[in-house]
XYZ file of C-alpha atoms in Angstrom:
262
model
C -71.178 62.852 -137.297
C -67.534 62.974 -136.099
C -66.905 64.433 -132.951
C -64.290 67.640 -133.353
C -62.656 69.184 -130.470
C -61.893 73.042 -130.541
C -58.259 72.133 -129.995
C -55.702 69.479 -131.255
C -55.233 66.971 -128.498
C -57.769 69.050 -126.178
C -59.825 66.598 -124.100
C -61.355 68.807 -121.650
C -64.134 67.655 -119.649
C -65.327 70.643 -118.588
C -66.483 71.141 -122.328
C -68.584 67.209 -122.892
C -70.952 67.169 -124.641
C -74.070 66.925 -121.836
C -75.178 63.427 -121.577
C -78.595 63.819 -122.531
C -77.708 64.549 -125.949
C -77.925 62.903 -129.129
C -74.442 63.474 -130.786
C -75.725 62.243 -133.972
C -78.513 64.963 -134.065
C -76.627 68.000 -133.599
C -77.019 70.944 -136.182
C -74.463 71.167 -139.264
C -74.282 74.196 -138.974
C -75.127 76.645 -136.360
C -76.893 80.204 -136.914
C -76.597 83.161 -134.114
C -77.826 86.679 -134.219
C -75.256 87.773 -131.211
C -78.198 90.569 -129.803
C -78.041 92.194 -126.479
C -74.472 93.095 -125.407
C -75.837 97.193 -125.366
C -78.933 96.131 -122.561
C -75.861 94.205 -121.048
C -73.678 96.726 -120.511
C -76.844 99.400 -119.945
C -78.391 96.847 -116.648
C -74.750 97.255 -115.090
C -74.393 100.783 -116.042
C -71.604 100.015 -118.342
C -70.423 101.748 -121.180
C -72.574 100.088 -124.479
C -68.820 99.187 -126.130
C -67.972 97.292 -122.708
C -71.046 94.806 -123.613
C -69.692 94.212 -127.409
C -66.013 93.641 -125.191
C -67.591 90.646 -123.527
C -69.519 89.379 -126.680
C -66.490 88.777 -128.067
C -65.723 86.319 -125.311
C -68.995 84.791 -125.598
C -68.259 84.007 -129.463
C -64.601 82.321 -128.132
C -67.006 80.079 -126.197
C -69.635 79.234 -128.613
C -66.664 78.496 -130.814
C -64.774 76.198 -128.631
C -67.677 74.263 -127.645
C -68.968 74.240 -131.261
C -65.332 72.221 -131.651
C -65.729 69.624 -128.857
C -69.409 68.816 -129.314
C -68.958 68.297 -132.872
C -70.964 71.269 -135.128
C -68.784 71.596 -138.011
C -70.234 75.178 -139.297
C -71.353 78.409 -137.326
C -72.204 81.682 -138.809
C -72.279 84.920 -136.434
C -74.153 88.194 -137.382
C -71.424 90.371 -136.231
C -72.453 93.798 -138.248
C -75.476 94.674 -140.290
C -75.475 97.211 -142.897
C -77.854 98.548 -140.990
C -75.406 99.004 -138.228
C -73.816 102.218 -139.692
C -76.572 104.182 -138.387
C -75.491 103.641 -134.835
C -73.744 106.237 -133.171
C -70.443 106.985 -134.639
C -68.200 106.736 -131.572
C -69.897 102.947 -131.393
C -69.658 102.232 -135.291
C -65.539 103.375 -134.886
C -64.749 101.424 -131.342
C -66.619 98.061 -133.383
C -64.322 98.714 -136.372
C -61.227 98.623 -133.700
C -62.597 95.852 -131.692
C -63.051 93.594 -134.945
C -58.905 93.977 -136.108
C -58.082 94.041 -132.740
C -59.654 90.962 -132.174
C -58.331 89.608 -135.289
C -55.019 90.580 -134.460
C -55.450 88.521 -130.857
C -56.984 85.689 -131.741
C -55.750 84.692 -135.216
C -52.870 82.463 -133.960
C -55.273 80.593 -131.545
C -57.497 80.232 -134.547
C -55.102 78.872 -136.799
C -53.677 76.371 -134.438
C -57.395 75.082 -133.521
C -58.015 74.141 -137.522
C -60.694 76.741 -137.653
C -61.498 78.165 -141.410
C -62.274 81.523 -141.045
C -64.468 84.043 -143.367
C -66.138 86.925 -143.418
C -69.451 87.170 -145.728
C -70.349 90.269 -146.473
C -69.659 93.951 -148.286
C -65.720 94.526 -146.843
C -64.843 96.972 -149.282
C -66.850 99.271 -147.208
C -64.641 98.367 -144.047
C -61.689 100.327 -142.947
C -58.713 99.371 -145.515
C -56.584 97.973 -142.219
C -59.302 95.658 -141.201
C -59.648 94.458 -144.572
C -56.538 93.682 -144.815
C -56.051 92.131 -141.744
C -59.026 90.155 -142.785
C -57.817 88.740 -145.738
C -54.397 87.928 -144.253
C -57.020 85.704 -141.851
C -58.956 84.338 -144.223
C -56.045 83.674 -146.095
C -53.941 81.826 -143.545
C -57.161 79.522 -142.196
C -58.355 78.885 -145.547
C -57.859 75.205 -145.528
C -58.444 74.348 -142.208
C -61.923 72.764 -141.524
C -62.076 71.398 -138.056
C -64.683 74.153 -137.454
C -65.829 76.634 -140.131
C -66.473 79.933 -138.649
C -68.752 82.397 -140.903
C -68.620 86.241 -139.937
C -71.545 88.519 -141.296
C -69.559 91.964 -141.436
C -71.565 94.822 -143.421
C -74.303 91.821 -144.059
C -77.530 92.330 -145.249
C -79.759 90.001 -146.487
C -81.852 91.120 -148.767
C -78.430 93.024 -150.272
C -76.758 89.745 -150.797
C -80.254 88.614 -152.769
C -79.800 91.250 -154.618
C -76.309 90.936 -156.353
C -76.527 86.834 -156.953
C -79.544 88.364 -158.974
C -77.737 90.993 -160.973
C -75.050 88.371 -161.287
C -77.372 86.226 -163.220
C -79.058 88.895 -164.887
C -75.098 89.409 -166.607
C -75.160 86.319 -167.380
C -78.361 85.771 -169.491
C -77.670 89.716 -170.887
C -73.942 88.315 -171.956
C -75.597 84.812 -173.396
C -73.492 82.975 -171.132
C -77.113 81.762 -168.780
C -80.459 80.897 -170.406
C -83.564 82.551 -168.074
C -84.911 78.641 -167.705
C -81.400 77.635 -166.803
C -81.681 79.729 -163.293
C -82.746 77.244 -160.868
C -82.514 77.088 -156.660
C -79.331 75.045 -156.686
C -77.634 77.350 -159.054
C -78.677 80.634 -157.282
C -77.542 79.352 -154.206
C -74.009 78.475 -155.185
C -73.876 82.259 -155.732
C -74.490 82.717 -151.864
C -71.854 84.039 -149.556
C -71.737 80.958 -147.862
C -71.698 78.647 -150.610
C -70.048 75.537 -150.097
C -72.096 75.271 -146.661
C -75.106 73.458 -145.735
C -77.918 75.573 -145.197
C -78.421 76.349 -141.077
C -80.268 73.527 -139.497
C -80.713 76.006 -136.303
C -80.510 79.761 -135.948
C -80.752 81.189 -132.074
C -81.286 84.966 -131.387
C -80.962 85.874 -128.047
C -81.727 88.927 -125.863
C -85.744 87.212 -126.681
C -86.055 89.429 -130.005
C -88.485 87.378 -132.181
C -87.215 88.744 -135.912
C -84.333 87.304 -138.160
C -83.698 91.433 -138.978
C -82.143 90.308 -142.505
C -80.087 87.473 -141.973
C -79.690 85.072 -144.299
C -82.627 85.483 -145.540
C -82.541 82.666 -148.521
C -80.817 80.252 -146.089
C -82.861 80.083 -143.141
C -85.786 78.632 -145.247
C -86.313 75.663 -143.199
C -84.192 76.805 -140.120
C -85.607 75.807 -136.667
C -85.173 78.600 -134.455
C -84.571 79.267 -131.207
C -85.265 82.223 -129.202
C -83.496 83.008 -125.582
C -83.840 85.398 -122.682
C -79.929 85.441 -122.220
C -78.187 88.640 -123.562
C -75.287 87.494 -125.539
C -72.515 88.360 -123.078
C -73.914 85.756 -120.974
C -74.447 83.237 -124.003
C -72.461 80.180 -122.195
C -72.250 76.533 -122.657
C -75.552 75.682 -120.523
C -77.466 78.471 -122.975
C -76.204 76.350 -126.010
C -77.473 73.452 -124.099
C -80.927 74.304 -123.870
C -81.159 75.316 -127.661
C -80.466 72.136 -128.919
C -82.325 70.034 -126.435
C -84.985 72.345 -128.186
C -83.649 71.900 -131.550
C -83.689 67.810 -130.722
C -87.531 67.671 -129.694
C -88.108 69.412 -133.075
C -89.637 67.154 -136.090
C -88.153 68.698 -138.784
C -90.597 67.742 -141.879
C -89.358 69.937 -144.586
C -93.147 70.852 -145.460
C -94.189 67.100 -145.925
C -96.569 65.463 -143.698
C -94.692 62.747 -141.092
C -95.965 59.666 -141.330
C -98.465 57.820 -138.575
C -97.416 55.159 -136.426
C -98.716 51.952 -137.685
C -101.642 50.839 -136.565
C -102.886 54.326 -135.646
């Protein structure tokens, strides 16, 4: 695999890769339920939307190291349609924080070759952050230094749902036969077709559930599970998942084979 760096000409060496490892082993692309910034803010008596303020900068991290260590594709769980039954003062201060942070960071984004897009069920977003969305996903659209997937509105089992009445419309209009439907054609229906599937998902905040993500794509995810509460995600958290991920034998339900002799 190519090594990528977050920014054009940006050698840092702050942001190596850690010695011990394998640069030819990293993940394609990187999974992350972003879980804990509310427990962050609550342990330092914080207001809850301070904690989603400083997951934003954890994200800007796992970004720009995803860029110098060389994992081409990350997708972030940023808002669940399950979200909306949070507390509307939080639901309407994430709404802000999302175009205001699009609004911030676009420029950056576009000048470090990152694609951006957001997978998901917008229409039910505010009509200025759509918009400012697709003016970013516009303007990125054919970068690919680093391909940054944001689950806004995402649900899992939702986005099941529609590639299936998709192909239902098909077969009803004649255009599909029933025994044409196969795994490679339902998943180019996927919001994040044109993407390998995850090779690694991490949750952190040490909540042991994938709570509807990508649900069809994390089939033969390794995952990783951490203590660390997302605002305190940093580059020697990332570290330690894929040390993890690089002790893992990943067999793809086959059986590996025994050293010879044995």
């Amino acid at each position: 695999m190519q090594r990528v760096t977050a920014q054009t000409g940006d050698t840092d060496p702050l942001m190596a890769l850690p010695d011990d490892l394998d640069s030819t082993r990293l993940p394609r692309h990187l999974a992350v339920i972003m879980d804990g910034n509310g427990r962050w803010a609550q342990q330092r008596r914080l207001p809850r939307v301070r904690g989603h303020q400083m997951g934003v900068q954890a994200l800007k991290r796992l970004l720009q190291l995803c860029g110098h260590w060389g994992i081409p594709a990350l997708t972030t769980y940023a808002f669940s349609t399950e979200n909306w039954q949070r507390p509307d003062e939080e639901v309407s201060f994430l709404m802000a924080l999302f175009e205001q942070v699009l609004k911030q960071e676009l420029n950056e984004l576009d000048q470090a070759r990152v694609r951006l897009r957001f997978l998901g069920d917008l229409e039910a977003l505010p009509p200025g952050l759509q918009e400012h969305i697709a003016r970013a996903t516009a303007r990125t659209a054919h970068h690919n230094r680093v391909r940054l997937n944001v689950c806004t509105n995402y649900g899992g089992r939702h986005e099941l749902v529609q590639v299936a009445r998709r192909l239902a419309q098909d077969v009803r209009q004649g255009i599909l036969e029933p025994d044409d439907i196969n795994e490679a054609r339902f998943a180019n229906l996927l919001l994040t077709a044109g993407d390998p599937d995850p090779d690694l998902l991490i949750r952190t905040s040490g909540e042991f559930r994938i709570s509807n993500f990508l649900l069809w794509q994390l089939a033969y995810a390794e995952i990783h599970i951490t203590d660390v509460l997302w605002p305190d995600f940093d580059q020697a958290a990332l570290a330690t998942a894929l040390r993890d991920f690089q002790r893992r034998q990943r067999r793809y339900g086959t059986v590996q084979p025994s050293p010879v002799g044995r």
